[in-house]
Structures are given as structure tokens and as C-alpha cells.
Short mmCIF file of N, CA, C and O in Angstrom, two decimals:
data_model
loop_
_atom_site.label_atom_id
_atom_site.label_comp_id
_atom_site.label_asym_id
_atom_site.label_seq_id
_atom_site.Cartn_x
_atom_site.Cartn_y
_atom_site.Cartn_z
N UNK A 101 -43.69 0.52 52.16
CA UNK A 101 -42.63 1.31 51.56
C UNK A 101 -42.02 0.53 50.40
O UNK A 101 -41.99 -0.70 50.35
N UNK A 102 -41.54 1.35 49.51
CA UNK A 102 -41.17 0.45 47.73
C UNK A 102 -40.13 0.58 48.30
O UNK A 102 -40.00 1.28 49.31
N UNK A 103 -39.25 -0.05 47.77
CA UNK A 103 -37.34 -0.07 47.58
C UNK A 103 -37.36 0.36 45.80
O UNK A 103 -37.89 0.23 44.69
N UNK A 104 -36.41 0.90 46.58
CA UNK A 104 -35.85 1.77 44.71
C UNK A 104 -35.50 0.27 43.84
O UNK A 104 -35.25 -0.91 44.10
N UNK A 105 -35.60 0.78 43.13
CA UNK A 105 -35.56 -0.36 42.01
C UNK A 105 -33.75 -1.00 42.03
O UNK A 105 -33.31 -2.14 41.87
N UNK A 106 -33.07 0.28 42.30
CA UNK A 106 -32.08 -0.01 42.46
C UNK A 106 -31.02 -1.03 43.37
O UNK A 106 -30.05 -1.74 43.10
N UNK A 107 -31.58 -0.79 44.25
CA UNK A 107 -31.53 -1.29 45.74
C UNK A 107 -31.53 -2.55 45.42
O UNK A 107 -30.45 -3.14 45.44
N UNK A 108 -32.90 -3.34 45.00
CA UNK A 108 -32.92 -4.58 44.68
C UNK A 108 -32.14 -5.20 44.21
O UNK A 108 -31.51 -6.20 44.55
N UNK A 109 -32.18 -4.38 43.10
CA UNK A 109 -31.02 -4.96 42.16
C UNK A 109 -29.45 -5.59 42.57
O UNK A 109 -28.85 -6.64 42.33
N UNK A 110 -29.11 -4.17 43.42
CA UNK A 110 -28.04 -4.40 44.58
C UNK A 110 -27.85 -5.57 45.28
O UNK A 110 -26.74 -6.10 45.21
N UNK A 111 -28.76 -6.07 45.96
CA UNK A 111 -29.28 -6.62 46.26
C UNK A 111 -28.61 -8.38 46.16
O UNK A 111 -27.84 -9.14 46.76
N UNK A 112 -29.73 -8.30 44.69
CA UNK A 112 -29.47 -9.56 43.85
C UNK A 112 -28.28 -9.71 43.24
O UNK A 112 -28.13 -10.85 42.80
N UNK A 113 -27.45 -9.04 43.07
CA UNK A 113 -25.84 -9.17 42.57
C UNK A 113 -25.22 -9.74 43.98
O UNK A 113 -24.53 -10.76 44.03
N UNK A 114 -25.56 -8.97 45.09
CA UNK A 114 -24.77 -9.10 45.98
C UNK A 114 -25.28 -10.73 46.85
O UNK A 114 -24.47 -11.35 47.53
N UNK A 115 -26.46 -11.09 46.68
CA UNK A 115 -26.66 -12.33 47.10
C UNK A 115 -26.47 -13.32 46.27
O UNK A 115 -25.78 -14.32 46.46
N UNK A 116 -27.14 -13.00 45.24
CA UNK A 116 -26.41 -14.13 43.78
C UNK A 116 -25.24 -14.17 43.76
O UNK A 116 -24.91 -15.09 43.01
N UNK A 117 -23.96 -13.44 44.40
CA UNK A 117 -22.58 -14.08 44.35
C UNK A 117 -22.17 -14.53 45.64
O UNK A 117 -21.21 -15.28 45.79
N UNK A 118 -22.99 -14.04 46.75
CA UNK A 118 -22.77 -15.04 47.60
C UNK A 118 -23.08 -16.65 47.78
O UNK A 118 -22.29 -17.48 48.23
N UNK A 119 -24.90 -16.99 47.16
CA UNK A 119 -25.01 -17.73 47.14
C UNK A 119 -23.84 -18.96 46.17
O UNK A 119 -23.54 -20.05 46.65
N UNK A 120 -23.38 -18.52 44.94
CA UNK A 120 -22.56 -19.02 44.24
C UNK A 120 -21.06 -19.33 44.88
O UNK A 120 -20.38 -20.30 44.57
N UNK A 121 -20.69 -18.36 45.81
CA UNK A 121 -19.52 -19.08 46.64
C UNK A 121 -19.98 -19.75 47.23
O UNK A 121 -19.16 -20.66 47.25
N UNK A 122 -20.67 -20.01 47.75
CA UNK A 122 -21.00 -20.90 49.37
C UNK A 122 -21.41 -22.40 48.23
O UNK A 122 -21.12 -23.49 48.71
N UNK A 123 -21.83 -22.40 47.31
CA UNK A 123 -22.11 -23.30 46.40
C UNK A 123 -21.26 -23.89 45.39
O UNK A 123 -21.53 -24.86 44.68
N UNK A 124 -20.05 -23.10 45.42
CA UNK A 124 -18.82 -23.58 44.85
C UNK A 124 -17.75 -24.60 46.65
O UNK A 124 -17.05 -25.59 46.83
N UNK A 125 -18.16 -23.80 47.22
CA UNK A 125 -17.14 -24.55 48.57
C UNK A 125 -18.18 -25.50 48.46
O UNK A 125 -17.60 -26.42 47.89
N UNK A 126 -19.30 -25.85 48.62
CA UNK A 126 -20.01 -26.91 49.02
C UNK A 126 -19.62 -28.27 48.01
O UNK A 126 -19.33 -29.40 48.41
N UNK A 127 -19.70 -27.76 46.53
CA UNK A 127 -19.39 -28.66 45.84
C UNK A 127 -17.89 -29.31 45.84
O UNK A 127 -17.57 -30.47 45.60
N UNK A 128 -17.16 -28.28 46.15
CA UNK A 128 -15.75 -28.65 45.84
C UNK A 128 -15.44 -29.66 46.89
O UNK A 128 -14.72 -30.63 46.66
N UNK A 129 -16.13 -29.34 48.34
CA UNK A 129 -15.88 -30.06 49.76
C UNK A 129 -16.37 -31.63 49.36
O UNK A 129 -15.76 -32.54 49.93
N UNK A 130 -17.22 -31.91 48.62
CA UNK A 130 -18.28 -33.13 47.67
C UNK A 130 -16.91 -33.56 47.10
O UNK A 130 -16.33 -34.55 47.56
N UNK A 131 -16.41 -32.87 46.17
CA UNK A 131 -15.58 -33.68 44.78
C UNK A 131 -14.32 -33.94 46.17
O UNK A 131 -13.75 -35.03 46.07
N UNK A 132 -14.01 -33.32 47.05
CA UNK A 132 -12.79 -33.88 47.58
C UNK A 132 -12.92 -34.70 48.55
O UNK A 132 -12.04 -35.46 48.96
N UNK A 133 -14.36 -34.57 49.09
CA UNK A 133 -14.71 -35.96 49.93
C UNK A 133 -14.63 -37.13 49.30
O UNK A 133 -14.11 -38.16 49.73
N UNK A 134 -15.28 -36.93 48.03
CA UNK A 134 -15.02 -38.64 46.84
C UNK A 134 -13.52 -38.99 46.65
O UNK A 134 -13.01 -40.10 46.50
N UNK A 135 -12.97 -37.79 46.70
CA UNK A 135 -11.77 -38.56 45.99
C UNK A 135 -10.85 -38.91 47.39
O UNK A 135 -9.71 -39.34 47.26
N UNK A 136 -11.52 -38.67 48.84
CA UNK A 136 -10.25 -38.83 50.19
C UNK A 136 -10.93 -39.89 50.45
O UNK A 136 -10.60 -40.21 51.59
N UNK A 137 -11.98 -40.88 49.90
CA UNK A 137 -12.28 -42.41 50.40
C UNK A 137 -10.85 -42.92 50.04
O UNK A 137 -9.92 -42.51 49.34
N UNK A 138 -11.09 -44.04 50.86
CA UNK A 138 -10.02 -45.07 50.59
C UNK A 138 -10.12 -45.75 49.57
O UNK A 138 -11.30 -45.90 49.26
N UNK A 139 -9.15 -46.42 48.63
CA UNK A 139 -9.79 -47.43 47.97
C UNK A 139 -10.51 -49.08 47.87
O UNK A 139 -10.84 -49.78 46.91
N UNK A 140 -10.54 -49.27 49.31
CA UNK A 140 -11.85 -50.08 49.25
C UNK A 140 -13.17 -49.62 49.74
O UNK A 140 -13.82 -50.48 50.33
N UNK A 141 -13.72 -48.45 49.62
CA UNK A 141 -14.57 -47.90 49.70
C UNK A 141 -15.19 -48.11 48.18
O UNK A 141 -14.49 -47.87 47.19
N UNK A 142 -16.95 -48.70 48.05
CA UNK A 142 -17.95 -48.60 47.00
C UNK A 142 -17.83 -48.05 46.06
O UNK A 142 -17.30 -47.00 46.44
N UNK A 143 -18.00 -47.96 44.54
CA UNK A 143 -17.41 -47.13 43.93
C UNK A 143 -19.43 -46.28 44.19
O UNK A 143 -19.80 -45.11 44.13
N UNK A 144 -19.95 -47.16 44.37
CA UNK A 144 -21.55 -46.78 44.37
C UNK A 144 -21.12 -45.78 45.27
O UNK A 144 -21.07 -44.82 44.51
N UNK A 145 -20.78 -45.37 46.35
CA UNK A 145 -20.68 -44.21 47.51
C UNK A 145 -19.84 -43.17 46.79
O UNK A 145 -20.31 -42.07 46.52
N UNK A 146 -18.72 -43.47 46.51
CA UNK A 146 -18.09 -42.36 45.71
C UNK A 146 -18.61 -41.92 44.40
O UNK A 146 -18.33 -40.86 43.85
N UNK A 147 -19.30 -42.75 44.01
CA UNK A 147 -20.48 -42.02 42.69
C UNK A 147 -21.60 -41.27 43.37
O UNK A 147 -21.97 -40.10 43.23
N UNK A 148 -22.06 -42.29 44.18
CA UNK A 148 -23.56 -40.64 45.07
C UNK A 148 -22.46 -39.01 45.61
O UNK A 148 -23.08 -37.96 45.79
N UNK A 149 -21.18 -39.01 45.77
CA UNK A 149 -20.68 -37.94 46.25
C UNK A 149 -20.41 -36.93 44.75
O UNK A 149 -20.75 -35.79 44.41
N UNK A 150 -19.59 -38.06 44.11
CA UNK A 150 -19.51 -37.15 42.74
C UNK A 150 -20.90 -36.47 42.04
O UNK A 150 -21.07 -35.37 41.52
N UNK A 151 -21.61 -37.35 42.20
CA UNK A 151 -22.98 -36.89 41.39
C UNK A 151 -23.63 -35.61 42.31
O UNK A 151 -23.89 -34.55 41.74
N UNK A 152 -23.84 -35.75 43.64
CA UNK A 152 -24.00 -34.53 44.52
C UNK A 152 -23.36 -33.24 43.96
O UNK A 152 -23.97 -32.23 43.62
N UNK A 153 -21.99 -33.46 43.92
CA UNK A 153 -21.37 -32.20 43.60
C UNK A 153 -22.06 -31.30 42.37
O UNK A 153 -22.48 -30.15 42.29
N UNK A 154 -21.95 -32.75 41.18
CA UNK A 154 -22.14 -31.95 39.99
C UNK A 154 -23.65 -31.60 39.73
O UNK A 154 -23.92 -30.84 38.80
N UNK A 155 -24.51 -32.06 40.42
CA UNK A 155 -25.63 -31.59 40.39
C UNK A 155 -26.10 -29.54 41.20
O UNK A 155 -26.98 -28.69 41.04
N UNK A 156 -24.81 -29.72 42.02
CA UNK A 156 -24.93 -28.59 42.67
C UNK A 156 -24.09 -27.45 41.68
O UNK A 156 -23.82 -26.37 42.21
N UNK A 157 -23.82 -27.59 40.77
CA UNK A 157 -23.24 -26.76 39.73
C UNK A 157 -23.88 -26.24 39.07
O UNK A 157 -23.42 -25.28 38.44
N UNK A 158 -25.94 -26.86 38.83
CA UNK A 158 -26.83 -25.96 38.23
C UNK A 158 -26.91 -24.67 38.95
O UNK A 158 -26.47 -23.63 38.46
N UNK A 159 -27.55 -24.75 40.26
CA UNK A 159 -27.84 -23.65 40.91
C UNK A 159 -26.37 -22.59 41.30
O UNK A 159 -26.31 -21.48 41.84
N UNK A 160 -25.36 -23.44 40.78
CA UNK A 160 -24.13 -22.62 41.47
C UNK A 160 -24.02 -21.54 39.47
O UNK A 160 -23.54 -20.42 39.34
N UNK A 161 -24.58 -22.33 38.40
CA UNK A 161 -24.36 -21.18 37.54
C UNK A 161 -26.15 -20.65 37.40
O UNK A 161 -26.42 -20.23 36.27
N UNK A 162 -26.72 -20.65 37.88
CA UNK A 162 -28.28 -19.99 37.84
C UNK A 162 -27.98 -18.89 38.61
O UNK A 162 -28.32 -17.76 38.27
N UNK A 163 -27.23 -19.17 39.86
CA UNK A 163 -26.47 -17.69 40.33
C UNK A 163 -25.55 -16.75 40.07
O UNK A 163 -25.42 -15.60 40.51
N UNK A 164 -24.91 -17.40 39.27
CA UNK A 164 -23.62 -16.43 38.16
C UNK A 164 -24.79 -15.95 37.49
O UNK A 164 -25.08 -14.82 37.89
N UNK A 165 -25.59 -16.41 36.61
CA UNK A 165 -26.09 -16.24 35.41
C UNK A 165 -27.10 -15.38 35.87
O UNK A 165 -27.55 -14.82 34.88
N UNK A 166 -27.81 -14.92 37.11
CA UNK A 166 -28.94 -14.49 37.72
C UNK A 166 -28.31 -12.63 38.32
O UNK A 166 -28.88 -11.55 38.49
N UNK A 167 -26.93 -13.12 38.43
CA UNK A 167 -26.14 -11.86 39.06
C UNK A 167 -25.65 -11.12 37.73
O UNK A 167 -25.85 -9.91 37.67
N UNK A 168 -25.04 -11.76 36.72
CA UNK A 168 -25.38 -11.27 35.20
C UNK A 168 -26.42 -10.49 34.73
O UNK A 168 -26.23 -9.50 34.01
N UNK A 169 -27.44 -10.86 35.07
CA UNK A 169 -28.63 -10.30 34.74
C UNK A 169 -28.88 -8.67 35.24
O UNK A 169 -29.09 -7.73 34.47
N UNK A 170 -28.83 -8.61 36.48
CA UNK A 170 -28.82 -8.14 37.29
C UNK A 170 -27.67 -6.81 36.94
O UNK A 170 -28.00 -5.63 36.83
N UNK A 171 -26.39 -7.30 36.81
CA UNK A 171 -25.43 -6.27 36.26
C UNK A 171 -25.83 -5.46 34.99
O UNK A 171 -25.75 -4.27 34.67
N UNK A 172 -26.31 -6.68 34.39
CA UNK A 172 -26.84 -6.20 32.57
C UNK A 172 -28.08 -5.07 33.04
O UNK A 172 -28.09 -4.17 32.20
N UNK A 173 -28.86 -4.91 33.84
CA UNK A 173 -30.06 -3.94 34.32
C UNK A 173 -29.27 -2.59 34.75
O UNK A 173 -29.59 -1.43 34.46
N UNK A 174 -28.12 -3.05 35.56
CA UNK A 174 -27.67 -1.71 36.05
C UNK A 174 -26.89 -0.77 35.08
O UNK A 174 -26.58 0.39 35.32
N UNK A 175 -26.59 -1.55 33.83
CA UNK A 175 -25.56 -0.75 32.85
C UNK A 175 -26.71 -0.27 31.63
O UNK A 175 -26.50 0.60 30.78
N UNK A 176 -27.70 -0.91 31.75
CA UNK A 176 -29.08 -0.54 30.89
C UNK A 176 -30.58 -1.16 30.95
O UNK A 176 -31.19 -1.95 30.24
N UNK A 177 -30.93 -0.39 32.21
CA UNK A 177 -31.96 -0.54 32.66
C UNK A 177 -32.71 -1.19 31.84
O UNK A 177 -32.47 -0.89 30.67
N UNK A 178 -33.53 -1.94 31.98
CA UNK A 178 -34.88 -2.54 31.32
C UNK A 178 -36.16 -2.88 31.74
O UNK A 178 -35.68 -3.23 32.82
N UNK A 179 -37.20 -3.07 31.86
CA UNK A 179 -38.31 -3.09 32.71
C UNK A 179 -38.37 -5.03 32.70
O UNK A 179 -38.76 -5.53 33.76
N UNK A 180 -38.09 -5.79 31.81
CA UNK A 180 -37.70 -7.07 31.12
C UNK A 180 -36.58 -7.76 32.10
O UNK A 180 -36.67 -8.66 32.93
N UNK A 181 -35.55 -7.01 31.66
CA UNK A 181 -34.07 -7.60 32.74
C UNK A 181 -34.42 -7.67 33.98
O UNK A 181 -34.36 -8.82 34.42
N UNK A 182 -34.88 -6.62 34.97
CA UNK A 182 -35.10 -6.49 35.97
C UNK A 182 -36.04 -7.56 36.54
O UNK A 182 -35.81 -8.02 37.66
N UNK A 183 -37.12 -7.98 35.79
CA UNK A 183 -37.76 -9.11 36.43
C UNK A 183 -37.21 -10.61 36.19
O UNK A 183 -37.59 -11.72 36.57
N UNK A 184 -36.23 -10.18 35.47
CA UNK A 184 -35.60 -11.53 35.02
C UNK A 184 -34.90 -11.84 36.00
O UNK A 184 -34.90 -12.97 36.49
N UNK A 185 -34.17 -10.80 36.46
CA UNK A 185 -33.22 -11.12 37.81
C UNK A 185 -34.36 -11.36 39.02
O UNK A 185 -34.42 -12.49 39.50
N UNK A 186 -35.16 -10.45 39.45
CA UNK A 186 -35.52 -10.46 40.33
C UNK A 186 -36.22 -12.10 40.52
O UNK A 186 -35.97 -12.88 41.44
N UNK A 187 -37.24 -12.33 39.25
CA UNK A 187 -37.84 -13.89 39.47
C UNK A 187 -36.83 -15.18 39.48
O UNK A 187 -37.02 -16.34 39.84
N UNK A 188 -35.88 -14.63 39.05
CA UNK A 188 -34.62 -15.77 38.62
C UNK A 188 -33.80 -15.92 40.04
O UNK A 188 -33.09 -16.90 40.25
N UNK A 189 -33.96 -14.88 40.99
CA UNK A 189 -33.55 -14.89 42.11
C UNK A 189 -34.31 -15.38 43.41
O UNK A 189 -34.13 -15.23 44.62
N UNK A 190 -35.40 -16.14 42.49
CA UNK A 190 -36.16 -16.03 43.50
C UNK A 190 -36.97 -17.62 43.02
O UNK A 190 -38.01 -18.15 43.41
N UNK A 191 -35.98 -17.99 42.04
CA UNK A 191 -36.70 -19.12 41.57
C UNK A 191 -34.59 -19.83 42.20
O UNK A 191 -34.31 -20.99 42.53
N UNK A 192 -33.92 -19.02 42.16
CA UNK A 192 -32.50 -19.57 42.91
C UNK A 192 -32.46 -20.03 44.09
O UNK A 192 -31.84 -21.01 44.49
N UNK A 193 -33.22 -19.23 44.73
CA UNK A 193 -33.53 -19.68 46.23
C UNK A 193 -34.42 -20.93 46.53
O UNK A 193 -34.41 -21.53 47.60
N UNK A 194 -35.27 -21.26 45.32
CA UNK A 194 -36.08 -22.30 45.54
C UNK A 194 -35.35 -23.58 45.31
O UNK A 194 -35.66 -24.54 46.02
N UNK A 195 -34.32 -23.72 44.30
CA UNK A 195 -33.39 -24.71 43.95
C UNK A 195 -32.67 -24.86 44.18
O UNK A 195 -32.32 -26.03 44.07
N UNK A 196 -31.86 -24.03 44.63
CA UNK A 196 -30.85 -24.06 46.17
C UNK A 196 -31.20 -24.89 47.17
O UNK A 196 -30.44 -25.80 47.49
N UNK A 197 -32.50 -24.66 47.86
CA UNK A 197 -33.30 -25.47 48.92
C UNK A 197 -33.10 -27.09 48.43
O UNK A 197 -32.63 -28.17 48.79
N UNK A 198 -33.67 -26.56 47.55
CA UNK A 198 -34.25 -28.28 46.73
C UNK A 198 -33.11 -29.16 47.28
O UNK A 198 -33.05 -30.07 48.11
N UNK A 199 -31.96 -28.35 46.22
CA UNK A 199 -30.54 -29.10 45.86
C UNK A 199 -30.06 -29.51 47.29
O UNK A 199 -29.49 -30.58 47.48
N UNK A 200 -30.34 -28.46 48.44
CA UNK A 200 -29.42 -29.00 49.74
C UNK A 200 -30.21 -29.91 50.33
O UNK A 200 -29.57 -30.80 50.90
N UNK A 201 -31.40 -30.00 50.39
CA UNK A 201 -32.45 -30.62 51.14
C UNK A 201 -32.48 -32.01 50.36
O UNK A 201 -32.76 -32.81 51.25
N UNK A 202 -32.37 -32.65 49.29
CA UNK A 202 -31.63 -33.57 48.06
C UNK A 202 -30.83 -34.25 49.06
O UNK A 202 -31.01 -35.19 49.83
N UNK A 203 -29.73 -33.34 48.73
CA UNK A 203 -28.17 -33.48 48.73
C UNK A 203 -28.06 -34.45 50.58
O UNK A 203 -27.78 -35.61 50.91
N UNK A 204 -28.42 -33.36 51.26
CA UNK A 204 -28.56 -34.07 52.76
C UNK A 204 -29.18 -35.38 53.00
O UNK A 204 -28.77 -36.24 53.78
N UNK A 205 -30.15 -35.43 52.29
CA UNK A 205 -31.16 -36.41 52.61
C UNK A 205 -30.72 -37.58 51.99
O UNK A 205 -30.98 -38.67 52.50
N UNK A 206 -29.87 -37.45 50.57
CA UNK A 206 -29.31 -39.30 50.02
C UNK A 206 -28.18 -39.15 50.61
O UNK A 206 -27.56 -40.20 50.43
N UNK A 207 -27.45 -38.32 51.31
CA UNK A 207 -25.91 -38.22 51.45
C UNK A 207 -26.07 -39.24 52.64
O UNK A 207 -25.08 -39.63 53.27
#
């Protein structure tokens, strides 16, 4: 069975802004863990936390920018836009992974 083209689309707005919150708390929970060390804590440890965060800010705007897309299809369809979102959503999910599976593993 196809899904309406629409649907998808739906879809990808509605997960591309979820994924982007859950990726804004993640980072923000990062920048405020660095800054609640003590100060004799490494500055090397509080640099791997800062750098975590801001690395998680690509995929947190690949999902703004992916749910954009996505809006831009529904206000004027395109055969172009539509795969842009759809592969861009699907190349989000792959760097998302990356980034947490990263992120966990030097943290």
C-alpha cells in the first residue's frame, strides 16, 4: 500500500520537530552539565562536554532545515522538494545515531 504523498510529508514535519526538541534538551542538558562542574574539575572534561553539545547542533538544525523543506512542499508541491525532505530525513536519522552513539561513547 503507497501513503499519499501527503501523509509523508506530515510525517516529516512532525518528526523533524520532534527530533529537534529532544536535540535541543540534549544539548542544552551538555552546556549545563559543563558549566555545574566545580572549579577544580579539568578544563579537558569540561571541553569534551562543551564540544558534545555543539556538535549536536548540526543534526539539531538538519532537522529545522529538513522540516522547512517539508513545509516548503506542502505550500508548493514539487516532485524535487519532496525528495529533499524525504532523503534529508532519512539521512537525519542516520546522524542523529552517529551523533548519540559519538556522544555516549567519549562522554
Amino acid at each position: 500500500m503507497r501513503a499519499e504523498l501527503k501523509d509523508v510529508i506530515i510525517a516529516v514535519v512532525g518528526a523533524s520537530v520532534a527530533i529537534s526538541g529532544l536535540l535541543l534538551i540534549f544539548c542544552g542538558f551538555l552546556f549545563a552539565q559543563a558549566a555545574s562542574f566545580p572549579p577544580s574539575t579539568s578544563d579537558k572534561l569540561i571541553d569534551r562536554f562543551r564540544r558534545a553539545a555543539r556538535f549536536g547542533l548540526i543534526p539539531l538544525l538538519g532537522a529545522l532545515l529538513d522540516a522547512g523543506f517539508a513545509i516548503r512542499w506542502m505550500l508548493s508541491p514539487s516532485p524535487v522538494v519532496y525528495l529533499i525532505a524525504v532523503f534529508g530525513f532519512v539521512a537525519l536519522l542516520v546522524v542523529t545515531g552517529i551523533y548519540g552513539a559519538v556522544t555516549i561513547l567519549l562522554l
